[in-house]
Coordinates of C-alpha atoms in Angstrom, one line a residue:
X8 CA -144.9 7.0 21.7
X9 CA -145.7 7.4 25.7
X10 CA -148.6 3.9 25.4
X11 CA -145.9 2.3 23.2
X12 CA -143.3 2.8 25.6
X13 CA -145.4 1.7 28.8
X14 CA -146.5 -1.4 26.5
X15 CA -142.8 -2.2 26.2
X16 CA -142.2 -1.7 29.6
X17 CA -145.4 -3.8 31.0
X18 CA -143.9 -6.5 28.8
X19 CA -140.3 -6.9 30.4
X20 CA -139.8 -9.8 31.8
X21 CA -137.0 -12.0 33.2
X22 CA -137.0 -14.3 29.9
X23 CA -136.6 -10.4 28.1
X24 CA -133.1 -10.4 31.0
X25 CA -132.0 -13.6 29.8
X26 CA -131.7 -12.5 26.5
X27 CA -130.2 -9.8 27.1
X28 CA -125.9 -10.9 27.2
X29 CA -125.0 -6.9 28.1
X30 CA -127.4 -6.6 31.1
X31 CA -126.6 -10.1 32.3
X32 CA -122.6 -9.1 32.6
X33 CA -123.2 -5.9 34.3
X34 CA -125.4 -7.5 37.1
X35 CA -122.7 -10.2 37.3
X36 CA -120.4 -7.7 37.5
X37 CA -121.9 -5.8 40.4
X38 CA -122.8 -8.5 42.4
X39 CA -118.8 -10.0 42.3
X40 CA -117.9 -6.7 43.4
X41 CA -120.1 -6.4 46.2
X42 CA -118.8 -9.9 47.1
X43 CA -115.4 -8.8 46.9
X44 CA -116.5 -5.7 49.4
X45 CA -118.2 -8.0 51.8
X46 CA -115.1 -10.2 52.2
X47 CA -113.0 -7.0 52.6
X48 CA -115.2 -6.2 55.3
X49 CA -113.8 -9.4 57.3
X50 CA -110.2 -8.9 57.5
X51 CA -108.8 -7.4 60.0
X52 CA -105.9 -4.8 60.0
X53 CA -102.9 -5.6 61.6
X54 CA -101.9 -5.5 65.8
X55 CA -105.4 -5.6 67.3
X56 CA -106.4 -7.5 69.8
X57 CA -110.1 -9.6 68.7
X58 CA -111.2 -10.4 72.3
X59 CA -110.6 -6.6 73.8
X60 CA -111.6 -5.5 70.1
X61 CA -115.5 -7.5 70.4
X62 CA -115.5 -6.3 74.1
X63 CA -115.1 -2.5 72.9
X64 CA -117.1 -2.5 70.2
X65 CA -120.2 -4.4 72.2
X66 CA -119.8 -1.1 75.0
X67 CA -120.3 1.2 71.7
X68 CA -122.9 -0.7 69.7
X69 CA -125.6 1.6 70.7
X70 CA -123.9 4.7 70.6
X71 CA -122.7 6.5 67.4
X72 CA -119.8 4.3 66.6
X73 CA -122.9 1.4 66.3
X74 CA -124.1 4.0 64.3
X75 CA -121.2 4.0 61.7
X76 CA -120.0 0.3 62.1
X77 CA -124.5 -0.5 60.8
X78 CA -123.1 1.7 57.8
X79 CA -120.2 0.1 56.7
X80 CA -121.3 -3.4 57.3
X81 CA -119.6 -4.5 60.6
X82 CA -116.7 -3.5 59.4
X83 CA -116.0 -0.9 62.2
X84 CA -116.8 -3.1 65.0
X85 CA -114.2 -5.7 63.4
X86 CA -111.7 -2.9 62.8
X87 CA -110.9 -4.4 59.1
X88 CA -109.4 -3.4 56.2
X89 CA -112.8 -1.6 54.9
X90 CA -114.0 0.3 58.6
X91 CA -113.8 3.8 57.3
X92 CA -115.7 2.2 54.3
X93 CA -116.6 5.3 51.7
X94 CA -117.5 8.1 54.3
X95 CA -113.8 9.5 53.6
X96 CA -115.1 9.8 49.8
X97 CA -118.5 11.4 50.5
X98 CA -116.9 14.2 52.6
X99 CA -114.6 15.0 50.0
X100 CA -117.5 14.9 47.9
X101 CA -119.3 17.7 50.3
X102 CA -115.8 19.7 50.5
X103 CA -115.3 19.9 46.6
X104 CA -119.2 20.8 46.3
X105 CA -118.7 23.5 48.3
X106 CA -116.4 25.1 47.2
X107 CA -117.9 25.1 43.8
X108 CA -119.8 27.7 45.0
X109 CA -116.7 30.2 46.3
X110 CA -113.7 29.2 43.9
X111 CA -113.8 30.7 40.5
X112 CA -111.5 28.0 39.1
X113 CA -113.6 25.0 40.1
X114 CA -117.1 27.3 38.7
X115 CA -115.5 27.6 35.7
X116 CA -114.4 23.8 35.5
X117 CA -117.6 22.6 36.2
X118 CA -118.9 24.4 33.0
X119 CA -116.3 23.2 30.9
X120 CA -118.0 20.2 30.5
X121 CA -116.8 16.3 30.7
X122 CA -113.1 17.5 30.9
X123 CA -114.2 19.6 33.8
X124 CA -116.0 16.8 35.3
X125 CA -112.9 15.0 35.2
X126 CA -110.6 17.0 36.9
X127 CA -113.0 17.6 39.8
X128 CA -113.6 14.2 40.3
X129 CA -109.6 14.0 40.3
X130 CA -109.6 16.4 42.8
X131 CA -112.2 14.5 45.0
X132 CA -109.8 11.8 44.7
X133 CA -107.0 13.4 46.1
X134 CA -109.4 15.4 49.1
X135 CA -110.7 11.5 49.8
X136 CA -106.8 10.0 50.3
X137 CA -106.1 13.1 52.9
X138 CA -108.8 12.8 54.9
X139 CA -109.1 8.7 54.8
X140 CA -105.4 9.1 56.1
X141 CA -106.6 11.7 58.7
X142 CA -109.5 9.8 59.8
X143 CA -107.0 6.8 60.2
X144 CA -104.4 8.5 62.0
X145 CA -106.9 9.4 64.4
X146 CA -108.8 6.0 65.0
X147 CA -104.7 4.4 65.7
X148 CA -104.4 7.0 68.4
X149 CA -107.8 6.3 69.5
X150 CA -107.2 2.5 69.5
X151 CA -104.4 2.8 71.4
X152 CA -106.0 4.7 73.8
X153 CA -107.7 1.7 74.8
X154 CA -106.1 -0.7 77.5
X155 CA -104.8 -3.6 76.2
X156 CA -106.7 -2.8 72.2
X157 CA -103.2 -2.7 70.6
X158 CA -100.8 -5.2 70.9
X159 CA -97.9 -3.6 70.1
X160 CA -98.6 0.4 69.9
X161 CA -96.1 2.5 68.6
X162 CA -95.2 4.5 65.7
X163 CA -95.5 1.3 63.4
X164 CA -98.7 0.6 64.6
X165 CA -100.2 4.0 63.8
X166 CA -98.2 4.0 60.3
X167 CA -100.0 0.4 59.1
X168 CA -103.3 1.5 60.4
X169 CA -102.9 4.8 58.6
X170 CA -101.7 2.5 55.4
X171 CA -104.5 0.2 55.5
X172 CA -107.2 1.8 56.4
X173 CA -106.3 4.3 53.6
X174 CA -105.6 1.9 51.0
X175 CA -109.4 0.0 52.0
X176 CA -111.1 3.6 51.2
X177 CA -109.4 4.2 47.8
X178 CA -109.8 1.1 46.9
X179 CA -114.0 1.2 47.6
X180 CA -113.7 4.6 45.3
X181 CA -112.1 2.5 42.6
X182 CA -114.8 -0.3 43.2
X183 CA -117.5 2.1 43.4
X184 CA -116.5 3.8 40.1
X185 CA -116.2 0.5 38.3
X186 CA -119.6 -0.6 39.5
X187 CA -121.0 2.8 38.2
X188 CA -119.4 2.2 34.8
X189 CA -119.6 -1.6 34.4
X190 CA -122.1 -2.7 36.6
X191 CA -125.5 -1.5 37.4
X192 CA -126.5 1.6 39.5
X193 CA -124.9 4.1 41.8
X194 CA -121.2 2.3 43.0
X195 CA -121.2 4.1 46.1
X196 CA -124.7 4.1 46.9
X197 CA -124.4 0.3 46.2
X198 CA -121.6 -0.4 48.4
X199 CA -123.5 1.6 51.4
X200 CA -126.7 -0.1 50.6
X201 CA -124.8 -3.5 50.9
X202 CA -123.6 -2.5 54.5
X203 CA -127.0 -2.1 55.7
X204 CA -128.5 -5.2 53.9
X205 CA -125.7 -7.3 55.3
X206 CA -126.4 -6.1 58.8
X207 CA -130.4 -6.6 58.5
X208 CA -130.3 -10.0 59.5
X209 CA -128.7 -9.5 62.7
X210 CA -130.9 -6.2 63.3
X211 CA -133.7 -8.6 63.0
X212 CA -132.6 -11.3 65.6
X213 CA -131.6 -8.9 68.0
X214 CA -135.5 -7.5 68.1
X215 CA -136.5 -10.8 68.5
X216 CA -134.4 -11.5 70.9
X217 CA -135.5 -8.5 72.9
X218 CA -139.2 -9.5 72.5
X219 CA -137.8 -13.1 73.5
X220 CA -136.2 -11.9 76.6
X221 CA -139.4 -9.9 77.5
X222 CA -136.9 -6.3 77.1
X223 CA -139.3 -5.1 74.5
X224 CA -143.5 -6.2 74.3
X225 CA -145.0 -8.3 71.1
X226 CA -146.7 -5.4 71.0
X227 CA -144.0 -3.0 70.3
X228 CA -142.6 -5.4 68.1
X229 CA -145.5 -5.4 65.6
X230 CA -145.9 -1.9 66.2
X231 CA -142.6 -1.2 64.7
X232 CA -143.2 -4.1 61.9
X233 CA -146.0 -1.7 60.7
X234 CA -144.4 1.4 60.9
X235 CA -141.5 -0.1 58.9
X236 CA -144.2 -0.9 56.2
X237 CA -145.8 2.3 56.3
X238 CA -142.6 4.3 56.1
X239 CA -141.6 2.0 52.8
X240 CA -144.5 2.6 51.4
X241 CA -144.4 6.3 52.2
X242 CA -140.7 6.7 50.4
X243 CA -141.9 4.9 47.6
X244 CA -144.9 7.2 47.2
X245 CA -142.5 10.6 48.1
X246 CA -139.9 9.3 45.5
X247 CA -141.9 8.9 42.7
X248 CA -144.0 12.4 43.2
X249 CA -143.5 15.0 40.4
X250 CA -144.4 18.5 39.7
X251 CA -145.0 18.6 36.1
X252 CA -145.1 21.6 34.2
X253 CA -146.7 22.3 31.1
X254 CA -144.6 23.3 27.9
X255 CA -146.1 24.1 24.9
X256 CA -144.3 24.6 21.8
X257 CA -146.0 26.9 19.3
X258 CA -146.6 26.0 15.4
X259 CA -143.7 25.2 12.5
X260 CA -143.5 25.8 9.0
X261 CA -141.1 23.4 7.2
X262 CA -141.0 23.8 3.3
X263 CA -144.6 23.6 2.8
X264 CA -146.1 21.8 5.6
X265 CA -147.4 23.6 8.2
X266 CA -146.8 21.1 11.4
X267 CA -148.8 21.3 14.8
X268 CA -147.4 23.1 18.0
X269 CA -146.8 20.5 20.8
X270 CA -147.3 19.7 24.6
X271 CA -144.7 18.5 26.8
X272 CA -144.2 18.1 30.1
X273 CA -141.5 19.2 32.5
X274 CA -141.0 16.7 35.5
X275 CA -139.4 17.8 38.6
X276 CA -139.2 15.5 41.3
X277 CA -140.1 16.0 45.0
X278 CA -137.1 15.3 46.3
X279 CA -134.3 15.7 43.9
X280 CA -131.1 15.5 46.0
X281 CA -132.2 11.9 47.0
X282 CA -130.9 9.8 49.5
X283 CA -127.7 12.3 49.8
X284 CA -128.4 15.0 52.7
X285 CA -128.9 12.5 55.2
X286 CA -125.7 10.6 54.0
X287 CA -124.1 14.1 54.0
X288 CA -125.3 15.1 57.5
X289 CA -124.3 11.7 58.8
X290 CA -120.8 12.1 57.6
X291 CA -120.4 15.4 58.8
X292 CA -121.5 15.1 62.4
X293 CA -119.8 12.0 63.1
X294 CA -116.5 13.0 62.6
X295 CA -116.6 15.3 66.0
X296 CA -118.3 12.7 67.7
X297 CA -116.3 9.9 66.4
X298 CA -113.0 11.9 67.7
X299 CA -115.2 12.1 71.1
X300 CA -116.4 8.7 71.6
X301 CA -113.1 7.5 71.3
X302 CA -111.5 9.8 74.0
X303 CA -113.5 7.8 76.4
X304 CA -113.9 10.6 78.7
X305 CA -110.3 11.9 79.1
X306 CA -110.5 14.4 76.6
X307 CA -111.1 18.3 77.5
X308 CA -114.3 19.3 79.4
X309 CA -116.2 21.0 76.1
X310 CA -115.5 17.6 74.3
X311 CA -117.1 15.6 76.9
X312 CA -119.8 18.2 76.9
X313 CA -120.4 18.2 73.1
X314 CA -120.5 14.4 72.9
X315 CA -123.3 14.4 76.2
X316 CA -125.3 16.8 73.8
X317 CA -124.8 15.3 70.6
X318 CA -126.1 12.0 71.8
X319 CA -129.0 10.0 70.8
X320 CA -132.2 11.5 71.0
X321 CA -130.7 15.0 72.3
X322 CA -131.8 18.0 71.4
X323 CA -129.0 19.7 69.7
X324 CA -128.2 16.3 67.6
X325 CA -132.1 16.7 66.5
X326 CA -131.4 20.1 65.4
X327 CA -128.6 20.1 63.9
X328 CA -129.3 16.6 62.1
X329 CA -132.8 18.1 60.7
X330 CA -131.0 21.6 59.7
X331 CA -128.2 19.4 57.8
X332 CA -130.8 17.9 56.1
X333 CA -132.7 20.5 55.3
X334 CA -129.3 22.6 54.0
X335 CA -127.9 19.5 51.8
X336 CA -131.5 19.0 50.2
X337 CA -131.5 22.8 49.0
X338 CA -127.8 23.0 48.3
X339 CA -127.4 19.4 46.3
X340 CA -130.8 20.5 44.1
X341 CA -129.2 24.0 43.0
X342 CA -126.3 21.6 41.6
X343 CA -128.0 19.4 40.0
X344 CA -130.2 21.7 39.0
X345 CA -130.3 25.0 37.3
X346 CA -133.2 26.6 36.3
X347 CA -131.8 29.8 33.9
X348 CA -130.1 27.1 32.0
X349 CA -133.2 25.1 31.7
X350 CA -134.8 28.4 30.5
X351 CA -132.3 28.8 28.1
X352 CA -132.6 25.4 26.7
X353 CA -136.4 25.9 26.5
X354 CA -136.3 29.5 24.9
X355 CA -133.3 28.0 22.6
X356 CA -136.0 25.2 21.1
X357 CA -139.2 27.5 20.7
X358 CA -140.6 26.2 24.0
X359 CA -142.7 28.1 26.5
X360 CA -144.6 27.5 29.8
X361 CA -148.1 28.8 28.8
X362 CA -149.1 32.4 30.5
X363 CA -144.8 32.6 31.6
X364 CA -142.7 35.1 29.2
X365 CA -139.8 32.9 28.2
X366 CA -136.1 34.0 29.0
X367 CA -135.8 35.5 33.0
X368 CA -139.5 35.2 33.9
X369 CA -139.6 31.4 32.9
X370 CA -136.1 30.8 35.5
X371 CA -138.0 32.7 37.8
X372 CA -141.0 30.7 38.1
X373 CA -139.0 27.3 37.6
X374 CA -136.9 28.5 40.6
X375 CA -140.4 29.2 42.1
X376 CA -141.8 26.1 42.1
X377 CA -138.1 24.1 42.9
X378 CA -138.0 26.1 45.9
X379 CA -141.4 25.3 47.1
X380 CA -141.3 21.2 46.1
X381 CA -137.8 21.0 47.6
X382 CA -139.1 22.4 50.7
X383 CA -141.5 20.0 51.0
X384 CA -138.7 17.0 50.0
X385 CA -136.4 18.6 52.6
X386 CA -139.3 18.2 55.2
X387 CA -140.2 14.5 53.9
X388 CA -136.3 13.3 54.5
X389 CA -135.8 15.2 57.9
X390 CA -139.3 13.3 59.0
X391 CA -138.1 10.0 57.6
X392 CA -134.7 10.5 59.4
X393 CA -135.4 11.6 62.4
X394 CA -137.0 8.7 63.4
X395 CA -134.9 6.4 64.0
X396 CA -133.6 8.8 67.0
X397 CA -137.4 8.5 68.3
X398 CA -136.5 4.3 68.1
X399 CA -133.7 4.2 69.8
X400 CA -134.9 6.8 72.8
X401 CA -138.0 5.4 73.4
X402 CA -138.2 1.9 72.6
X403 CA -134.8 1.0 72.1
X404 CA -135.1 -0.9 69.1
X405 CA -131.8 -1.5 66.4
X406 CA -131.0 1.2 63.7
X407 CA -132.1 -1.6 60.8
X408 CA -135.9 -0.4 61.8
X409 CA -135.5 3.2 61.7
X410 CA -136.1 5.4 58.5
X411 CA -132.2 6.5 57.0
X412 CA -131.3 2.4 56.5
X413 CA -135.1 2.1 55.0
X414 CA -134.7 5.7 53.2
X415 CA -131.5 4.2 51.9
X416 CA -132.5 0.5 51.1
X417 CA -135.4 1.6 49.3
X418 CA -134.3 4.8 47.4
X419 CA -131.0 2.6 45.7
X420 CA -133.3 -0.6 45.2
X421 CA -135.5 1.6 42.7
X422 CA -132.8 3.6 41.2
X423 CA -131.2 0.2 40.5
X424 CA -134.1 -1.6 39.1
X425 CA -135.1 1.7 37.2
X426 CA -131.6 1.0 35.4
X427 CA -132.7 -2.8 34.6
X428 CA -135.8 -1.5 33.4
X429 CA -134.4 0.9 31.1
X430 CA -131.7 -1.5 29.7
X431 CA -134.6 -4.0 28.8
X432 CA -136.4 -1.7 27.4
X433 CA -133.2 0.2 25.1
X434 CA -133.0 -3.8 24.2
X435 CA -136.6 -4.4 23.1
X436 CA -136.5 -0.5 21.0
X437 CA -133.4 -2.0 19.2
X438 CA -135.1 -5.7 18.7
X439 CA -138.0 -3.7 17.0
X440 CA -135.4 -1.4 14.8
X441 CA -134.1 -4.6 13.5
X442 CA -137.1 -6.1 12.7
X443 CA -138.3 -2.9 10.7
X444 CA -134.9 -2.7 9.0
X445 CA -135.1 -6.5 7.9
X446 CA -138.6 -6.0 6.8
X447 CA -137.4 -3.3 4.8
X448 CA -134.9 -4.8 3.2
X449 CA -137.3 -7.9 2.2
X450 CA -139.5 -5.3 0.6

């Protein structure tokens, strides 16, 4: 079954994707959508200013703001209908998660299945409208903070900003679900991925233009080319590693036949939280910074202390970016991931890891060997992430070249295509089931 499968798969092909009418819609589908994002991105909310608007967000393009505003796309630095983009959604996400793990009611709703799901997600939802209209609330006062930013500021002003900007982030979460659903792929990772993509060309000029300008050497320049490379290849090569375990089934009896025990493996993959601690981290520490960059240095001393610390290449934003990392990789694995109930299944079908007692021990040494791999995956994304921090302080190079965009850019693109993949190959396994029947029937 395995060489059969892999045959199937070595033979997919993009005459095997024009055939296919189902797959086809979905990628049409997905791409409109991300379309429809990228336009969103380009219209402006309501009483800003565009000259004072490009001159503020050129002063904050290298800070954390240029941070964000690479994330959604430009649309920060444009200040459009789409600048909080889907951050407002992924903290909710983190909020909800969390307290999974210290409210009974939302324990016992996860385990109640797809209704469950359902009303978490609802609950998401609502988190995600609260704190888009927080985070909102705060950039109008923030804006107006600025000299001559806001045209009119006032009471209106802050209530249309709050409405937009809110009504852009729900929106996303309604794109991002229908992508997932009718498209291809992770919505949400998709709409982040597009940000980045969309700003690569730009990222790209401006290290040109720096090597142009003689600001950074050819050398540097190819330097970083290589690393780039390097660090693709290295995510590729950390994203596909497994940990397989063995699992043997022991011998049946049905009616008279007497059949063979079997051999499985169990695959558990290096870094099973994927590209969501860093996203996690990111959201998280960039809401007290956000709050600080845009005080401008008139806020209380401690905040214009916290933001000196928490900048680029500091140590305290080191730290506490690699022990985010490290915290989301561990926490977002024990959710998706639950070794006793794997046990159970396994114990429930007859299936044993050899030399392991089945039942407790067998959790128990599952949990053993998650620990140790995720450890190890934790490590990998901290590594991958912290360097674009080591870019920017030492060579001063754009965010595009650094590891969380790559980490990112590479980790949807091969979740995406694994999707194709699979929906060519579900098309050529029901091609063959029709043949066979037809045969059949002939017969």
């Amino acid at each position: 079954m395995a060489s059969a499968a892999e045959q199937l798969a070595a033979n997919l092909n993009f005459g095997a994707l024009a055939k296919s009418e189902d797959l086809k819609k979905r990628i049409w589908f997905t791409l409109g959508a991300l379309i429809v994002y990228r336009l969103g991105s380009y219209i402006p909310i309501p009483g800003i200013d565009a000259v004072e608007l490009a001159k503020f967000a050129a002063q904050n393009s290298s800070g954390i703001l240029g941070w964000v505003n690479n994330l959604a796309g430009g649309a920060l630095g444009r200040m459009a209908i789409f600048a909080l983009n889907i951050m407002p959604y992924i903290s909710a996400s983190i909020i909800i998660q969390l307290m999974t793990s210290v409210s009974p009611h939302l324990e016992q709703l996860k385990k109640e299945g797809e209704q469950g799901r359902k009303k978490i997600n609802q609950y998401t939802r609502y988190g995600t409208v609260l704190l888009a209209a927080l985070q909102s609330y705060g950039i109008a006062v923030g804006l107006e903070g600025q000299a001559g930013l806001v045209t009119d500021p006032g009471m209106f002003f802050r209530l249309s900003t709050v409405i937009t900007l809110t009504g852009g982030t729900v929106f996303l979460m309604w794109l991002g679900e229908q992508i997932t659903s009718r498209g291809i792929g992770n919505g949400i990772s998709l709409i982040i991925f597009a940000g980045i993509v969309a700003g690569l060309p730009s990222g790209i000029a401006g290290l040109l233009e720096l090597g142009r300008t003689g600001q950074v050497s050819t050398f540097v320049i190819l330097g970083i080319i290589i690393m780039a490379v390097a660090v693709i290849a290295f995510i590729v090569l950390m994203e596909r590693a497994q940990r397989r375990l063995l699992i043997q089934y022991p011998k049946r009896q049905v009616g008279n036949k007497m059949f063979q025990g079997e051999s499985s493996h169990m695959p558990l993959k290096l870094n099973t939280s994927g590209v969501i601690p860093p996203i996690f981290a990111s959201s998280l520490l960039l809401l007290p910074i956000t709050v600080a960059n845009f005080s401008q240095g008139q806020g209380p001393d401690w905040l214009n202390t916290l933001t000196a610390m928490l900048g680029h290449g500091q140590p305290l934003f080191l730290v506490l970016y690699a022990a985010l990392i490290i915290f989301f990789a561990f926490f977002y694995t024990s959710i998706m991931f639950n070794p006793k109930e794997t046990a159970d299944n396994l114990k429930k079908y007859g299936g044993f890891i050899p030399g392991i007692r089945p039942g407790e021990r067998t959790a128990e040494y599952i949990d053993y060997v998650l620990t140790r791999i995720t450890l190890i995956g934790a490590l990998y994304l901290t590594l991958v992430c912290l360097l674009p921090e080591f870019l920017i302080g030492y060579t001063g190079v754009p965010f595009y070249f650094g590891g969380t965009s790559l980490l990112i850019v590479v980790s949807v693109t091969m979740d995406t295509v694994a999707q194709v993949q699979g929906h060519l190959l579900a098309q050529q396994y029901e091609g063959l089931i029709k043949k066979s029947k037809l045969r059949g029937s002939k017969r």
